[in-house]
Amino acid sequence: MIRLDDVTLSYKGRSGEVTALRNTSIDVKRGEFAAVVGPSGCGKSTLMKLVTGLIRPTSGTVSVEGQIVTGPVKVAGMAFQNANMLPWRTVLDNVMLPLEIVQPHRSRFRAEKAAYRTRALDLLGVVGLRDFADRFPWEMSGGMQQRASLCRSLIHEPALLMLDEPFAALDAFTREELWAVLRDLWQRLGFTVVLVTHDLREAAFLADTIHVMSARPGRIVESRSVDFPRPRPLEVCYEPAFTDLVHQLRGKIAEVRQA
Ligand code: ADP
């Protein structure tokens, strides 16, 4: 689904050049749940921008679905730390927004509105928000807004979901609830995920593969597969094998921060 082959990305600014990624390679299979963890400033967001085609590599190649990325990638949905709901639209209208923008839905939107509305309500049902469809974002908690934001990023049925620290602003309980929501959406819809996170427990609970990045200039220094059986209950986070994995990842990150 995704291949970065020996990618280097340097930002050129007034104060000189910053190399955010150097000679980075990564592979993500179709349907895989991949997590990327690493110290702050190591280039995680840069990696997301490369995959979605918002920026182009200085050298090396980025491909998605076997095609070299040369501009914004249409098969990707995205969600960020901030839910970024439009305050003047109801939750349902926020969720339907991509259908008004992204082709081929945009041309069909008027004719297919009733079917799209049903699709949005079904998706809101999966995340437990069906009864809140007519509320405005400011009437809901941060966790509820982030659930709606996940629905909005999936409404056009993207093959690839790119998540940049989507749960970082939530309290610990809400965050774990949202892990389960994301797990269920992924299992039901079968898209490919790249999740950038600081939270090693989050990566270990959700991912099939965890890629650890070095400090800047970022590079994948370790890729680990996570073999806890699925479906994974939240209780897995309290098992010794889980705690061991998180400890090992923490050790690796401490090592790369000092290197
Ligand atoms: P992360 O998401 O891991 O915190 P980023 O990918 O945002 O890291 O940034 C990696 C490095 O590149 C950081 O040192 C950051 O300051 C720098 N950087 C990011 N975007 C730009 C930009 N547009 N211009 C110059 N430097 C940038």
Short mmCIF file of C-alpha atoms and ligand atoms in Angstrom, two decimals:
data_model
loop_
_atom_site.label_atom_id
_atom_site.label_comp_id
_atom_site.label_asym_id
_atom_site.label_seq_id
_atom_site.Cartn_x
_atom_site.Cartn_y
_atom_site.Cartn_z
CA MET A 1 0.00 0.00 0.00
CA ILE A 2 2.79 2.40 0.97
CA ARG A 3 6.46 2.27 0.11
CA LEU A 4 9.09 4.86 0.99
CA ASP A 5 12.33 4.02 -0.71
CA ASP A 6 15.47 5.75 0.58
CA VAL A 7 13.64 9.03 1.16
CA THR A 8 15.40 12.19 2.27
CA LEU A 9 13.46 15.37 2.97
CA SER A 10 15.15 18.70 3.64
CA TYR A 11 13.21 21.87 4.39
CA LYS A 12 14.85 24.99 3.03
CA GLY A 13 14.23 28.03 5.18
CA ARG A 14 15.73 31.47 5.71
CA SER A 15 17.95 30.11 8.46
CA GLY A 16 19.31 27.34 6.26
CA GLU A 17 18.40 23.76 5.57
CA VAL A 18 16.79 21.32 8.02
CA THR A 19 17.00 17.65 7.11
CA ALA A 20 13.89 16.13 8.68
CA LEU A 21 14.23 12.62 7.21
CA ARG A 22 17.37 10.93 5.92
CA ASN A 23 17.50 7.75 3.84
CA THR A 24 14.25 6.44 5.25
CA SER A 25 12.56 3.33 3.94
CA ILE A 26 9.26 1.86 5.05
CA ASP A 27 6.69 -0.61 3.73
CA VAL A 28 3.08 -0.85 4.80
CA LYS A 29 0.91 -3.65 3.42
CA ARG A 30 -2.69 -3.24 2.33
CA GLY A 31 -4.99 -3.60 5.33
CA GLU A 32 -2.12 -3.32 7.81
CA PHE A 33 -2.29 -1.17 10.94
CA ALA A 34 1.12 0.54 11.17
CA ALA A 35 2.21 2.84 13.99
CA VAL A 36 5.15 5.26 13.87
CA VAL A 37 6.69 6.29 17.18
CA GLY A 38 9.70 8.43 17.95
CA PRO A 39 10.98 11.45 19.84
CA SER A 40 9.46 14.85 19.21
CA GLY A 41 10.75 16.59 16.08
CA CYS A 42 12.05 13.35 14.53
CA GLY A 43 10.02 13.83 11.35
CA LYS A 44 6.79 11.89 12.00
CA SER A 45 4.52 14.62 10.62
CA THR A 46 6.90 15.04 7.70
CA LEU A 47 6.45 11.34 6.92
CA MET A 48 2.66 11.79 6.95
CA LYS A 49 2.89 14.78 4.61
CA LEU A 50 5.09 12.81 2.21
CA VAL A 51 2.69 9.86 2.07
CA THR A 52 -0.35 12.08 1.52
CA GLY A 53 1.49 14.01 -1.20
CA LEU A 54 1.43 17.39 0.55
CA ILE A 55 5.21 17.62 0.12
CA ARG A 56 7.66 15.93 -2.27
CA PRO A 57 10.86 14.16 -1.21
CA THR A 58 14.22 15.83 -1.79
CA SER A 59 15.46 12.42 -2.94
CA GLY A 60 14.11 8.89 -3.06
CA THR A 61 10.56 7.84 -3.90
CA VAL A 62 7.22 7.60 -2.14
CA SER A 63 4.56 5.31 -3.63
CA VAL A 64 1.00 4.60 -2.64
CA GLU A 65 -0.87 1.69 -4.22
CA GLY A 66 2.09 1.14 -6.53
CA GLN A 67 1.98 4.68 -7.96
CA ILE A 68 4.72 7.21 -7.31
CA VAL A 69 3.20 10.10 -5.35
CA THR A 70 3.42 13.40 -7.23
CA GLY A 71 0.51 15.32 -5.68
CA PRO A 72 -2.25 15.01 -3.06
CA VAL A 73 -3.23 11.36 -2.61
CA LYS A 74 -6.96 10.85 -3.16
CA VAL A 75 -7.20 7.46 -1.46
CA ALA A 76 -6.19 8.93 1.92
CA GLY A 77 -8.36 10.16 4.76
CA MET A 78 -6.72 12.14 7.56
CA ALA A 79 -7.33 13.05 11.18
CA PHE A 80 -5.25 15.15 13.55
CA GLN A 81 -4.83 15.97 17.23
CA ASN A 82 -7.44 18.71 16.94
CA ALA A 83 -10.85 17.46 15.75
CA ASN A 84 -11.20 20.61 13.57
CA MET A 85 -14.99 20.46 13.38
CA LEU A 86 -16.68 23.42 11.68
CA PRO A 87 -18.68 25.04 14.51
CA TRP A 88 -21.55 26.25 12.30
CA ARG A 89 -22.30 22.77 10.96
CA THR A 90 -24.04 19.96 12.82
CA VAL A 91 -22.10 16.77 13.51
CA LEU A 92 -23.84 15.06 10.59
CA ASP A 93 -23.00 17.91 8.21
CA ASN A 94 -19.40 17.92 9.41
CA VAL A 95 -19.13 14.20 8.74
CA MET A 96 -20.59 14.63 5.26
CA LEU A 97 -18.23 17.49 4.36
CA PRO A 98 -15.65 15.40 2.39
CA LEU A 99 -18.46 14.12 0.16
CA GLU A 100 -19.11 17.70 -0.89
CA ILE A 101 -15.43 18.16 -1.78
CA VAL A 102 -13.88 14.87 -2.92
CA GLN A 103 -14.71 13.42 -6.35
CA PRO A 104 -16.56 11.36 -7.49
CA HIS A 105 -18.89 12.13 -4.56
CA ARG A 106 -18.93 15.85 -5.19
CA SER A 107 -20.71 15.50 -8.54
CA ARG A 108 -23.16 12.99 -7.09
CA PHE A 109 -23.79 14.79 -3.84
CA ARG A 110 -27.14 16.41 -4.68
CA ALA A 111 -28.61 13.34 -6.34
CA GLU A 112 -27.28 10.90 -3.72
CA LYS A 113 -27.74 13.02 -0.62
CA ALA A 114 -30.23 10.66 1.06
CA ALA A 115 -27.93 7.64 0.58
CA TYR A 116 -24.90 9.62 1.80
CA ARG A 117 -26.87 10.74 4.82
CA THR A 118 -27.68 7.11 5.67
CA ARG A 119 -24.01 6.19 5.26
CA ALA A 120 -22.97 9.01 7.62
CA LEU A 121 -25.60 8.03 10.21
CA ASP A 122 -24.46 4.39 10.05
CA LEU A 123 -20.85 5.43 10.61
CA LEU A 124 -21.88 7.68 13.52
CA GLY A 125 -23.72 4.63 14.87
CA VAL A 126 -20.51 2.56 14.85
CA VAL A 127 -18.79 5.16 17.07
CA GLY A 128 -21.83 5.57 19.35
CA LEU A 129 -22.90 9.03 18.12
CA ARG A 130 -26.02 8.32 16.11
CA ASP A 131 -28.21 10.19 18.58
CA PHE A 132 -25.92 13.22 18.43
CA ALA A 133 -26.01 13.70 14.66
CA ASP A 134 -28.00 16.95 14.89
CA ARG A 135 -25.91 18.50 17.65
CA PHE A 136 -23.27 21.12 17.03
CA PRO A 137 -19.63 20.30 17.80
CA TRP A 138 -19.47 22.81 20.66
CA GLU A 139 -22.28 20.90 22.40
CA MET A 140 -20.07 17.81 22.63
CA SER A 141 -17.00 16.70 24.62
CA GLY A 142 -13.53 16.52 23.08
CA GLY A 143 -13.78 12.72 22.87
CA MET A 144 -17.12 12.91 21.06
CA GLN A 145 -15.72 15.45 18.61
CA GLN A 146 -12.76 13.19 17.92
CA ARG A 147 -15.13 10.26 17.25
CA ALA A 148 -16.99 12.45 14.76
CA SER A 149 -13.67 13.49 13.23
CA LEU A 150 -12.79 9.81 12.65
CA CYS A 151 -16.15 9.35 10.89
CA ARG A 152 -15.45 12.39 8.72
CA SER A 153 -12.05 11.02 7.71
CA LEU A 154 -13.68 7.70 6.70
CA ILE A 155 -16.92 8.85 5.08
CA HIS A 156 -15.55 8.71 1.52
CA GLU A 157 -14.32 5.15 2.23
CA PRO A 158 -10.61 5.86 1.80
CA ALA A 159 -8.32 2.87 1.36
CA LEU A 160 -5.77 4.59 3.62
CA LEU A 161 -6.28 6.40 6.92
CA MET A 162 -3.49 8.69 8.12
CA LEU A 163 -3.69 9.65 11.79
CA ASP A 164 -1.36 12.24 13.33
CA GLU A 165 -1.58 12.06 17.15
CA PRO A 166 -5.38 11.89 16.99
CA PHE A 167 -5.94 11.16 20.69
CA ALA A 168 -3.12 13.21 22.25
CA ALA A 169 -5.43 15.96 23.55
CA LEU A 170 -7.81 13.57 25.34
CA ASP A 171 -7.79 12.37 28.95
CA ALA A 172 -6.56 8.82 29.59
CA PHE A 173 -10.01 7.21 29.94
CA THR A 174 -11.43 8.83 26.84
CA ARG A 175 -8.27 7.95 24.93
CA GLU A 176 -8.68 4.24 25.72
CA GLU A 177 -12.35 4.41 24.67
CA LEU A 178 -11.25 5.88 21.37
CA TRP A 179 -8.63 3.15 20.87
CA ALA A 180 -11.50 0.65 20.97
CA VAL A 181 -13.52 2.80 18.56
CA LEU A 182 -10.64 2.93 16.08
CA ARG A 183 -9.98 -0.81 16.48
CA ASP A 184 -13.63 -1.57 15.67
CA LEU A 185 -13.77 0.80 12.68
CA TRP A 186 -10.59 -0.71 11.26
CA GLN A 187 -11.80 -4.26 11.78
CA ARG A 188 -15.15 -3.51 10.17
CA LEU A 189 -13.96 -1.43 7.20
CA GLY A 190 -10.53 -2.98 6.48
CA PHE A 191 -8.63 0.17 5.48
CA THR A 192 -4.85 0.56 5.89
CA VAL A 193 -3.75 2.80 8.79
CA VAL A 194 -0.65 4.79 9.58
CA LEU A 195 -0.88 6.12 13.12
CA VAL A 196 1.72 8.60 14.34
CA THR A 197 1.81 8.67 18.12
CA HIS A 198 3.90 9.50 21.18
CA ASP A 199 1.93 6.98 23.16
CA LEU A 200 3.70 3.61 23.17
CA ARG A 201 0.74 1.82 24.78
CA GLU A 202 -1.50 3.16 22.05
CA ALA A 203 0.85 1.84 19.38
CA ALA A 204 1.17 -1.55 21.09
CA PHE A 205 -2.57 -1.94 21.57
CA LEU A 206 -3.60 -0.98 18.05
CA ALA A 207 -0.82 -1.80 15.61
CA ASP A 208 0.29 -4.84 13.63
CA THR A 209 3.69 -3.23 13.15
CA ILE A 210 5.46 -0.49 15.12
CA HIS A 211 8.14 1.56 13.39
CA VAL A 212 10.53 3.37 15.72
CA MET A 213 12.15 6.53 14.35
CA SER A 214 15.50 7.99 15.38
CA ALA A 215 15.98 11.59 16.48
CA ARG A 216 16.36 14.12 13.67
CA PRO A 217 17.23 13.50 10.92
CA GLY A 218 14.62 10.79 11.29
CA ARG A 219 15.06 7.26 10.03
CA ILE A 220 13.24 4.04 10.87
CA VAL A 221 15.65 2.27 13.22
CA GLU A 222 13.44 -0.64 14.19
CA SER A 223 10.24 -2.24 12.91
CA ARG A 224 8.53 -4.67 15.26
CA SER A 225 5.52 -6.80 14.61
CA VAL A 226 2.95 -7.01 17.38
CA ASP A 227 1.45 -10.45 17.64
CA PHE A 228 -1.25 -10.14 20.30
CA PRO A 229 -4.24 -12.02 18.90
CA ARG A 230 -7.21 -10.11 17.52
CA PRO A 231 -9.76 -8.95 18.31
CA ARG A 232 -7.79 -7.34 21.13
CA PRO A 233 -9.66 -6.45 24.31
CA LEU A 234 -8.40 -3.44 26.30
CA GLU A 235 -7.40 -5.91 29.04
CA VAL A 236 -4.45 -6.95 26.83
CA CYS A 237 -2.78 -3.72 28.01
CA TYR A 238 -2.41 -5.23 31.48
CA GLU A 239 -0.75 -8.47 30.40
CA PRO A 240 2.98 -8.98 31.12
CA ALA A 241 3.86 -9.47 27.42
CA PHE A 242 2.26 -6.10 26.64
CA THR A 243 4.10 -4.31 29.44
CA ASP A 244 7.36 -5.93 28.29
CA LEU A 245 6.83 -4.68 24.74
CA VAL A 246 6.13 -1.13 25.95
CA HIS A 247 9.27 -1.24 28.12
CA GLN A 248 11.39 -2.40 25.21
CA LEU A 249 10.02 0.35 22.97
CA ARG A 250 10.63 2.94 25.68
CA GLY A 251 14.23 1.70 26.02
CA LYS A 252 14.74 1.98 22.26
CA ILE A 253 13.42 5.54 22.18
CA ALA A 254 15.61 6.57 25.12
CA GLU A 255 18.56 5.10 23.18
CA VAL A 256 17.79 6.96 19.92
CA ARG A 257 17.18 10.25 21.76
CA GLN A 258 20.69 10.12 23.15
CA ALA A 259 22.34 8.95 19.94
P1 ADP B 1 7.50 15.38 14.47
O1 ADP B 1 6.15 15.28 13.84
O2 ADP B 1 8.17 14.06 14.65
O3 ADP B 1 7.48 16.16 15.77
P2 ADP B 1 8.12 17.07 12.17
O4 ADP B 1 8.01 16.19 10.99
O5 ADP B 1 7.00 18.02 12.45
O6 ADP B 1 8.46 16.20 13.47
O7 ADP B 1 9.44 17.94 12.03
C1 ADP B 1 10.73 17.37 11.83
C2 ADP B 1 11.77 18.49 11.84
O8 ADP B 1 11.61 19.30 10.68
C3 ADP B 1 11.65 19.41 13.04
O9 ADP B 1 12.95 19.75 13.46
C4 ADP B 1 10.93 20.62 12.51
O10 ADP B 1 11.31 21.79 13.21
C5 ADP B 1 11.39 20.65 11.05
N1 ADP B 1 10.35 21.20 10.17
C6 ADP B 1 9.08 20.73 10.03
N2 ADP B 1 8.40 21.45 9.11
C7 ADP B 1 9.27 22.42 8.67
C8 ADP B 1 9.18 23.47 7.69
N3 ADP B 1 8.07 23.68 6.98
N4 ADP B 1 10.29 24.24 7.51
C9 ADP B 1 11.42 24.01 8.21
N5 ADP B 1 11.57 23.04 9.12
C10 ADP B 1 10.52 22.25 9.36
#
